[in-house]
XYZ file of C-alpha atoms in Angstrom:
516
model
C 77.455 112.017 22.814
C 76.240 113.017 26.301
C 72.934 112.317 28.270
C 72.729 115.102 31.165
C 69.889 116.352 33.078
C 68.198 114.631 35.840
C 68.493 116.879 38.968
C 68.465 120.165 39.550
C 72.007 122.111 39.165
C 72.227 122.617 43.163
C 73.493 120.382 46.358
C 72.340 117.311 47.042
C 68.222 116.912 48.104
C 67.883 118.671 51.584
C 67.353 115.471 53.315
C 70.985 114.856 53.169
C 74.029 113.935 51.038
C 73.124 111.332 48.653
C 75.430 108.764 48.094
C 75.292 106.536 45.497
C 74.964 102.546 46.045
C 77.908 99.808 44.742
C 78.862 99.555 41.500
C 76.085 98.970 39.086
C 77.681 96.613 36.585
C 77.506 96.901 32.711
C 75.354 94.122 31.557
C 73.202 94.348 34.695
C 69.505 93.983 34.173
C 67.048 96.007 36.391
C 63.544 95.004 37.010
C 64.140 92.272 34.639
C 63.794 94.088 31.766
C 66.384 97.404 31.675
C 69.514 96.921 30.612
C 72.743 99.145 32.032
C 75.049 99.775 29.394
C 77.287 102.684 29.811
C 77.539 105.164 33.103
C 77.360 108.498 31.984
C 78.429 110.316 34.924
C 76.636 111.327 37.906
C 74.077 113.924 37.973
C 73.996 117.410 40.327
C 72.391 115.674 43.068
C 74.693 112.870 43.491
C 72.928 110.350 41.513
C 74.097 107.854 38.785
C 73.253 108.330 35.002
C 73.266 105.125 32.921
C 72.475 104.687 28.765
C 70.699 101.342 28.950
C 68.481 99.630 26.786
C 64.999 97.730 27.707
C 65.122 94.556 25.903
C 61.932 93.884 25.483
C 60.949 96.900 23.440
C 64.496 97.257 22.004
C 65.275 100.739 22.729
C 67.681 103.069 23.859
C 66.900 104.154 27.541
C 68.646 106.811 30.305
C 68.413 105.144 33.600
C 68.625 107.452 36.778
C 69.886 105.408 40.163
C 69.503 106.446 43.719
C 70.713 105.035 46.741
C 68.566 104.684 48.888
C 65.366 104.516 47.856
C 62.099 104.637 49.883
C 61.170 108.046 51.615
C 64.269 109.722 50.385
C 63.252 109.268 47.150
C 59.859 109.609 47.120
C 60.026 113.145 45.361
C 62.264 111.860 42.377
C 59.400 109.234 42.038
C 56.859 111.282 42.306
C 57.955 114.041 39.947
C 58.733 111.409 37.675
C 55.388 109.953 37.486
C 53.762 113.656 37.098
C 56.144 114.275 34.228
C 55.032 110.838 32.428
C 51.307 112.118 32.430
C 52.204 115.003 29.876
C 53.123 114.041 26.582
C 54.814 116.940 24.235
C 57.645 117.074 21.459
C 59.661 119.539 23.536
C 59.448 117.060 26.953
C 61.467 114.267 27.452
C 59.236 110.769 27.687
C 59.466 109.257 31.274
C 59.042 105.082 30.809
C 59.471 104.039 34.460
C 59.713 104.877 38.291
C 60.851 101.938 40.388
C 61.542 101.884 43.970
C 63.474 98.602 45.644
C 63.383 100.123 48.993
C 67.589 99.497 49.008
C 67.905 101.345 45.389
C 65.314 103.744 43.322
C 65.722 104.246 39.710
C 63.586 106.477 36.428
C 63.678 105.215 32.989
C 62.926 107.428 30.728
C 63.766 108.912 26.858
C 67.325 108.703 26.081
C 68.179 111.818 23.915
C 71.417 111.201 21.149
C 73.042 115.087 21.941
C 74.144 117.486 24.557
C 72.719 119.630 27.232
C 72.584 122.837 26.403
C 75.217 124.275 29.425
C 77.827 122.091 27.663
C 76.959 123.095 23.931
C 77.629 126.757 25.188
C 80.249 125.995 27.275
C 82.062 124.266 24.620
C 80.805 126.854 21.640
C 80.463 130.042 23.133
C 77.528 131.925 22.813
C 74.749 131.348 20.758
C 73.194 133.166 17.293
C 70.462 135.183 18.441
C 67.862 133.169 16.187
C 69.071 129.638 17.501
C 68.915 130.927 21.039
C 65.000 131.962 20.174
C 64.146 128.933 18.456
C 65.207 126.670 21.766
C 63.230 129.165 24.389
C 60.397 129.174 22.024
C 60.523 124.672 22.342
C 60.866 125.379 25.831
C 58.370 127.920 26.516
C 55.792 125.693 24.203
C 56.849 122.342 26.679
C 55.852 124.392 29.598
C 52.892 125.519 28.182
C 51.588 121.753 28.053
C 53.047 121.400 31.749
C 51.158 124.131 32.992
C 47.950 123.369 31.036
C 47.873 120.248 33.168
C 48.149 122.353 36.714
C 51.508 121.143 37.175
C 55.244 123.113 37.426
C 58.303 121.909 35.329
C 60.359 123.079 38.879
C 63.465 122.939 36.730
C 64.409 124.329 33.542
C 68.002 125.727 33.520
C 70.782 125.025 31.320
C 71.538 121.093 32.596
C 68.233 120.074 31.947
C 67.397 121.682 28.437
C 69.366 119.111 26.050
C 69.608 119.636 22.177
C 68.988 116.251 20.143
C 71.827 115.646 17.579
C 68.553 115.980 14.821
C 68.132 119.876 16.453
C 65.104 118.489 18.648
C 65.330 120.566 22.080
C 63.819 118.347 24.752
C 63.327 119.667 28.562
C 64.231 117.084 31.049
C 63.697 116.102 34.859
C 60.599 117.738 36.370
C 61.159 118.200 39.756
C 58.922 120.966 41.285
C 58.758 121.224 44.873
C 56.567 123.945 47.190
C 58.739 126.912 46.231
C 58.450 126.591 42.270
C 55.696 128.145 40.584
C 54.606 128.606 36.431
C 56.277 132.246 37.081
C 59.207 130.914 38.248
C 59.162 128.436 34.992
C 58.897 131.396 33.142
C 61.408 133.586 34.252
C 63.751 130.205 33.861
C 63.134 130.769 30.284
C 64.661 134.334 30.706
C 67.666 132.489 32.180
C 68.048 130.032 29.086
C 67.664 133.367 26.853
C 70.414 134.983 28.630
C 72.970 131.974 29.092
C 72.787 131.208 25.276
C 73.239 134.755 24.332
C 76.061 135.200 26.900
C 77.679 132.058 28.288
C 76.546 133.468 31.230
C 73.719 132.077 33.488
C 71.476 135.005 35.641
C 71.730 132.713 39.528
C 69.600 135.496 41.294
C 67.208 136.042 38.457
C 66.510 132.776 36.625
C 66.843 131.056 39.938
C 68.048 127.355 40.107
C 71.977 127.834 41.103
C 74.616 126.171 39.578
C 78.756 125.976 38.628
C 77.776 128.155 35.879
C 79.334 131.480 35.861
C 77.226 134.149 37.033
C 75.769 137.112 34.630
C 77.907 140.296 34.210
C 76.754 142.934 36.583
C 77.686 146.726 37.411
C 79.065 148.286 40.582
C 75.910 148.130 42.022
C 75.533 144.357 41.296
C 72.657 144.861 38.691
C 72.562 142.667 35.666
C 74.055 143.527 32.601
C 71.845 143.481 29.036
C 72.991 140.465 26.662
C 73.768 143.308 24.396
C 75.924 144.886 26.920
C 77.692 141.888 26.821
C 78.214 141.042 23.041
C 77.361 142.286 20.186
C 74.496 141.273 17.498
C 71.742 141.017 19.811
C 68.609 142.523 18.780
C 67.135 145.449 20.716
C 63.976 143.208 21.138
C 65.190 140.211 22.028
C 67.823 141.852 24.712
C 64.309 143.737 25.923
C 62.549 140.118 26.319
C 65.289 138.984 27.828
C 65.802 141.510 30.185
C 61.598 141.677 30.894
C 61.170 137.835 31.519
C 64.335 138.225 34.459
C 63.074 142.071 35.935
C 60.454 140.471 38.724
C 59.314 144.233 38.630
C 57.887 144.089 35.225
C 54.622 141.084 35.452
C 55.605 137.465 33.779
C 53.617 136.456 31.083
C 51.976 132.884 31.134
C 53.853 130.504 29.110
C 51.327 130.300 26.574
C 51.503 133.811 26.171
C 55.206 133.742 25.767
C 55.046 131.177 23.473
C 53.295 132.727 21.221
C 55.873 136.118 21.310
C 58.162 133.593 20.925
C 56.504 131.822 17.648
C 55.962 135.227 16.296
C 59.513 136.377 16.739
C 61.013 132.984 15.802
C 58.698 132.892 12.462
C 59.933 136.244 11.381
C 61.963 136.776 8.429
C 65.370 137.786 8.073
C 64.671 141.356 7.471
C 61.885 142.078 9.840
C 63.975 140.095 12.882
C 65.440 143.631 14.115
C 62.005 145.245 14.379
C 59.147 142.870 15.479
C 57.995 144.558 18.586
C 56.523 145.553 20.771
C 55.956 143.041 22.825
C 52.490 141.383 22.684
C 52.181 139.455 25.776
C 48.208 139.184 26.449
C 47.764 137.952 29.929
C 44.734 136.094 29.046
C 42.580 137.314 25.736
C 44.192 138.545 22.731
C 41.423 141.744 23.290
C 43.694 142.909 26.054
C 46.242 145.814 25.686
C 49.159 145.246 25.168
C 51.645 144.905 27.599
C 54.555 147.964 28.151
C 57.822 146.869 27.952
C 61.046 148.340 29.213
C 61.810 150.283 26.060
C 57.939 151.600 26.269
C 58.637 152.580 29.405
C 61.369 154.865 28.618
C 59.950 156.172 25.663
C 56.531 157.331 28.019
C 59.146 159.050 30.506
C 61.131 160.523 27.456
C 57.725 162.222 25.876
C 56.577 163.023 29.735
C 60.104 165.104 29.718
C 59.279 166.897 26.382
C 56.199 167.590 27.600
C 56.874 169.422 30.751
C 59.729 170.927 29.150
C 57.334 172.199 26.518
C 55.105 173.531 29.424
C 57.739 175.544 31.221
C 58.819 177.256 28.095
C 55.305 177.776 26.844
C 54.425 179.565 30.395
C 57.708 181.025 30.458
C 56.505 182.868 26.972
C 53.238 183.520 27.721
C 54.220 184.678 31.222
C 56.641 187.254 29.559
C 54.501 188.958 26.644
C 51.484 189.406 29.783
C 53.780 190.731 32.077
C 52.321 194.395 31.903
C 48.971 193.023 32.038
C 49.805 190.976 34.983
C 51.360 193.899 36.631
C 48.567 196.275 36.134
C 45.788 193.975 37.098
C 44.382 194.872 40.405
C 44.616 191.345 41.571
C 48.176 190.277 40.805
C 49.381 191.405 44.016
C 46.533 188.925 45.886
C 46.846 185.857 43.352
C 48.157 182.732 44.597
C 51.205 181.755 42.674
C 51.592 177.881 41.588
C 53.991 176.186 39.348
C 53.309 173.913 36.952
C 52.224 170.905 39.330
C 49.648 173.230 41.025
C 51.539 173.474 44.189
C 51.277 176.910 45.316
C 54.776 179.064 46.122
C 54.139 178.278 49.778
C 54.166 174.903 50.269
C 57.277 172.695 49.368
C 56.949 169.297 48.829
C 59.802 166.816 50.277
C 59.548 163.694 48.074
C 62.987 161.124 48.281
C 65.340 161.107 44.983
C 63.639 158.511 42.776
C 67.138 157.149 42.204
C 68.284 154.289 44.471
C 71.983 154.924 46.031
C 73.807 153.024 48.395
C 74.605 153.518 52.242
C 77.528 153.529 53.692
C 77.827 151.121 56.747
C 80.202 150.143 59.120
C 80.700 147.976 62.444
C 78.885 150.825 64.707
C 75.947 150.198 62.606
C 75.091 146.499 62.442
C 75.087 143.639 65.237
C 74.049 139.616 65.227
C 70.547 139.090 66.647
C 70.423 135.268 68.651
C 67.387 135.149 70.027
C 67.623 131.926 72.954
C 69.434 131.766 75.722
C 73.200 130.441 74.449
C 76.749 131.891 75.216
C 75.941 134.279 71.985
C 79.428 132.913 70.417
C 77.971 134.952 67.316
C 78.634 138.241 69.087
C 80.651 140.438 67.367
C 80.799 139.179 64.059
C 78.486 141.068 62.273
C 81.366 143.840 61.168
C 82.357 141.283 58.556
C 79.241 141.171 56.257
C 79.339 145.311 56.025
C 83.593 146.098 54.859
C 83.587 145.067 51.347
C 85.528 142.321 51.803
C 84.635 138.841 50.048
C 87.615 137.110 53.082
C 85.873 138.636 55.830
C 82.387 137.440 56.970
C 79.515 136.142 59.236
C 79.392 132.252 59.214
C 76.967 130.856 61.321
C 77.897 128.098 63.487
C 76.457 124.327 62.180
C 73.352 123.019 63.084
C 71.596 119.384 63.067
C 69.285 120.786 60.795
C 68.215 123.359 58.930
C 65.861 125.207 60.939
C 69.138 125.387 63.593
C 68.574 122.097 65.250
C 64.842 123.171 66.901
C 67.013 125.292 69.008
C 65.384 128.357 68.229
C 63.482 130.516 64.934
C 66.155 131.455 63.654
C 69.149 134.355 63.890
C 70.143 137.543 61.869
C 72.019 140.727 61.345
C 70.196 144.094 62.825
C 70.575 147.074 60.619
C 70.845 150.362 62.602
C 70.879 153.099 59.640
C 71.190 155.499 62.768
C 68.672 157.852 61.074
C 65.267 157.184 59.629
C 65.556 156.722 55.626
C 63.526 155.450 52.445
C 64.632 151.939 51.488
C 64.495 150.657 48.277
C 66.205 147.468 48.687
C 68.859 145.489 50.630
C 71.224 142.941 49.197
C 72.429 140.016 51.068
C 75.144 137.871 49.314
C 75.628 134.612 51.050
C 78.584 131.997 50.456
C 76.109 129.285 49.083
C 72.156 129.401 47.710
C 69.031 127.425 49.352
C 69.338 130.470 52.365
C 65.471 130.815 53.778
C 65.417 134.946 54.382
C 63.648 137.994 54.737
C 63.686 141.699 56.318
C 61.816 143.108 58.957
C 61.465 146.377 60.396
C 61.181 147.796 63.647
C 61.090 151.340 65.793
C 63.739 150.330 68.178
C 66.645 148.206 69.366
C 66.008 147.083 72.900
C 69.413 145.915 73.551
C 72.171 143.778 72.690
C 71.575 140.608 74.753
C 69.351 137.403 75.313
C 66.078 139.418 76.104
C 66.807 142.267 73.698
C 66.977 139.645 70.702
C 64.051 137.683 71.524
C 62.069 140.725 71.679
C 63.145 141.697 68.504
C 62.342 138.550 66.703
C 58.970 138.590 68.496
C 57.823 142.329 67.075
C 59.789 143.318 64.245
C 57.295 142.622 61.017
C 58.256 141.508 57.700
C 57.857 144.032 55.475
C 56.956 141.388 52.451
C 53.667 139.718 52.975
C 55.133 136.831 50.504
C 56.437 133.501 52.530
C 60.197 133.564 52.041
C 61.577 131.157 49.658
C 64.890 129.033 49.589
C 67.452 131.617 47.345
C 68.046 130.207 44.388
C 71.426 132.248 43.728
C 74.247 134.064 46.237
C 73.223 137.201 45.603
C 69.253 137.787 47.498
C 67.321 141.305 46.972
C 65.159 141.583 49.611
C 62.370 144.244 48.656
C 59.048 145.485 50.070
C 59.841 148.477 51.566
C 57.128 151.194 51.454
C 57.761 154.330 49.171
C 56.385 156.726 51.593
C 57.569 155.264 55.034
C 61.147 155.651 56.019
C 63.156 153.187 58.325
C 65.895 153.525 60.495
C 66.143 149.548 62.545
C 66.251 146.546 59.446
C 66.492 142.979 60.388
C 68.208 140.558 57.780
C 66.364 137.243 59.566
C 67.774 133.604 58.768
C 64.738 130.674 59.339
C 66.516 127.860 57.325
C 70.062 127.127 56.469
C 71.363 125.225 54.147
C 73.325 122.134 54.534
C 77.050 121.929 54.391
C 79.675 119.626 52.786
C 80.121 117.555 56.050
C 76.156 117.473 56.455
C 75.840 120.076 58.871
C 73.938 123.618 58.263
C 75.769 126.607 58.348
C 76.070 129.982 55.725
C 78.126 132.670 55.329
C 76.733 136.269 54.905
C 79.550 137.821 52.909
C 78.171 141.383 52.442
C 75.096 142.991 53.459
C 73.904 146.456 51.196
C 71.024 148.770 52.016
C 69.483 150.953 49.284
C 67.642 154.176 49.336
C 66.823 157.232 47.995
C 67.198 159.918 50.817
């Protein structure tokens, strides 16, 4: 029996390394009415899991314990007492939120199972049907979250536990100012993936952990769960893959709960064919939504169909041939092909397939904006070679946003030629990195002056605010289709905090995509 999942899979809160108080004692009583009984071990964020039981309703409790409590805690209480407002099957019941100033503590539902990362990690993957029946409990948990206005904030594989009766219960709210009801979503992508693979999507689902990461190609994209293994269903690997592609539009979670329902409901015989997917994003009078395999089968038709055209004009342009020649105006008639573009004018569109650029030292440099002996200088060449032991790490800081000393620092891009960018990948040593990419015309020199000025006038090219990663591996997109670039800035605003409380992060390897 195991009781996991208060706090998120990540560090410790950003306020600092939480440290938890004493030795509770077994037999303790707190707030004269919970009683410890058993640690259970200490949760992601450095607090202390207890069973207990409250002796004046006689039942079996978890008790969370921080040290200290007051401000430092005040978002553990806080989510706590949101989370006790919604009541739902699928949601674990929050009891309590104390705070002794010295010591803060949650009562709440004690479940008799396992979380779901250990289930897998003891069990291996999951059947394809149990793995839909526990996102469909999770999606329909959310659904009562969201109806409220809140955000869960957490839902990965620590905090989704699996009662010994098969109940699946979502645990420990804890939605800050960069989680959202998409990202909730998506997280249900994530819990989709991991039980189908063992395998948990960090960049995708969001919420990093110990977990190991999802299979990926060269180019680091993520594999399909039927990739992976075999037995999943072609429309379950499609959800799957839809709810994680932040290209393709989440649904809300009613929505998916619903596709869910329908797909969970289905019979044994029908479970291999029940799409397409019917997410209606608001009225079931909508249309509905394409899908990845849609997708493809609209470009597959659109190739039959101008393959179609080029042989019918091909045949029609060979049995009028001595028609054509003997009109008087065949000579004088403007010749087009089949887009209408007329034989003299040439169209010089980029290759709608993304490829990598090759970079080396000559092409990328450290940007430090203030005045300081630019001990950075130099080190850029590490984040470009390929090479996981060679890298950028940043000095440490007080803080996050580097002490107040300045806005922050990055890598400059110099592709040496202007191109169309699809994407660059950053892959850092740790997650909770605040980044983004800006652009600019020119590089006005590698010193104190230069830098400043290029942190003052390069613009973002993502209107979005950037948010804390949530994995190692960051895709930093935006880029317009029809402009081309040639200066990129990777810019760091917030680090995240190391083991001995300072912040520092590694870039290990920087990657720019195109398609010229």
């Amino acid at each position: 029996m195991t009781q996991v999942g208060e706090g998120h899979e990540t560090a410790a809160d950003e306020a600092g390394p939480v440290m938890t108080f004493g030795a509770p004692t077994v037999g303790e009583i707190l707030a004269e009415r919970y009683q410890l009984e058993e640690h259970v071990n200490n949760d992601s964020a450095g607090r202390q899991v207890w069973r207990g039981i409250d002796v004046i309703l006689r039942r079996p409790v978890a008790v969370v314990l921080r040290h200290p409590g007051g401000d430092s805690a005040t978002e553990m209480l806080q989510a706590a007492v949101d989370a006790s407002r919604v009541i739902h099957p699928n949601l674990v019941g929050v009891y309590d939120a104390i705070d002794e100033g010295e010591r803060a503590y949650v009562v709440r539902e004690w479940v008799d199972g396992e979380a779901l990362r250990e289930l897998v990690g003891r069990d291996g993957p999951m059947d394809p049907r149990r793995a839909t029946a526990i996102a469909h409990s999770l999606a329909d948990a959310l659904t009562a979250v969201h109806a409220t206005g809140m955000v869960h904030g957490n839902v990965h594989p620590g905090t989704t536990l699996i009662g010994d009766d098969g109940r699946v219960v979502l645990a420990d709210a804890r939605a800050d100012s960069a989680d959202s009801t998409e990202r909730d979503v998506r997280a249900v992508g994530g819990i989709l993936y991991y039980s189908l693979t063992g395998h948990w999507p960090h960049a995708e689902a969001g919420h990093p952990s110990t977990l190991p990461d999802a299979n990926r190609d060269g180019n680091g994209t993520l594999t399909t769960p039927r990739q992976s293994r075999a037995g999943v269903p072609a429309y379950l690997d499609d959800l799957t893959m839809d709810l994680l592609d932040r290209r393709v539009t989440a649904p809300t979670a009613e929505a998916l709960t619903v596709e869910l329902s329908r797909l969970d409901s289905s019979s044994d015989d029908d479970y291999e064919d029940v799409g397409p997917l019917r997410f209606a994003q608001g009225s079931a009078s909508e249309p509905v939504r394409s899908t990845r395999k849609i997708f493809i089968g609209v470009a597959v038709l659109a190739v039959i169909a101008v393959i179609g055209l080029v042989f019918g004009i091909r045949a029609i342009g060979d049995s009028g041939n001595d028609q054509l020649a003997s009109s008087p105006d065949a000579s004088t008639a403007p010749q087009t092909d089949a887009q209408g573009n007329d034989g003299g004018t040439s169209t010089d569109a980029p290759s709608a397939t993304p490829k990598k650029f090759a970079l080396t030292a000559d092409n990328v440099r450290i940007v430090d904006p203030p005045k300081t002996d630019r001990a950075d200088t130099g080190k850029a060449k590490g984040t470009v070679d390929d090479d996981p032991d060679t890298v950028w790490k940043t000095q440490g800081y007080t803080t996050a946003n580097f002490g107040g000393l300045k806005p922050g620092m990055g890598i400059l891009i110099n592709l040496k030629s202007a191109k169309h960018i699809s994407e660059v990948r950053v892959e850092t040593s740790v997650p909770g990195v605040t980044m983004d990419a800006r652009t600019g015309t020119v590089d006005p020199g590698d010193n104190n002056s230069g830098d400043d000025k290029i942190v003052k006038t390069y613009k973002k090219v993502n209107d979005n605010s950037p948010e804390k990663t949530s994995g190692t591996t960051e895709l930093l997109t935006g880029f317009e289709a029809d402009q081309t670039y040639q200066y990129i800035l990777v810019f760091i605003s917030k680090l995240p905090q190391d083991d001995d409380g300072s912040y520092r992060v590694s870039v290990q390897n920087i990657s720019v995509y195109g398609t010229d």
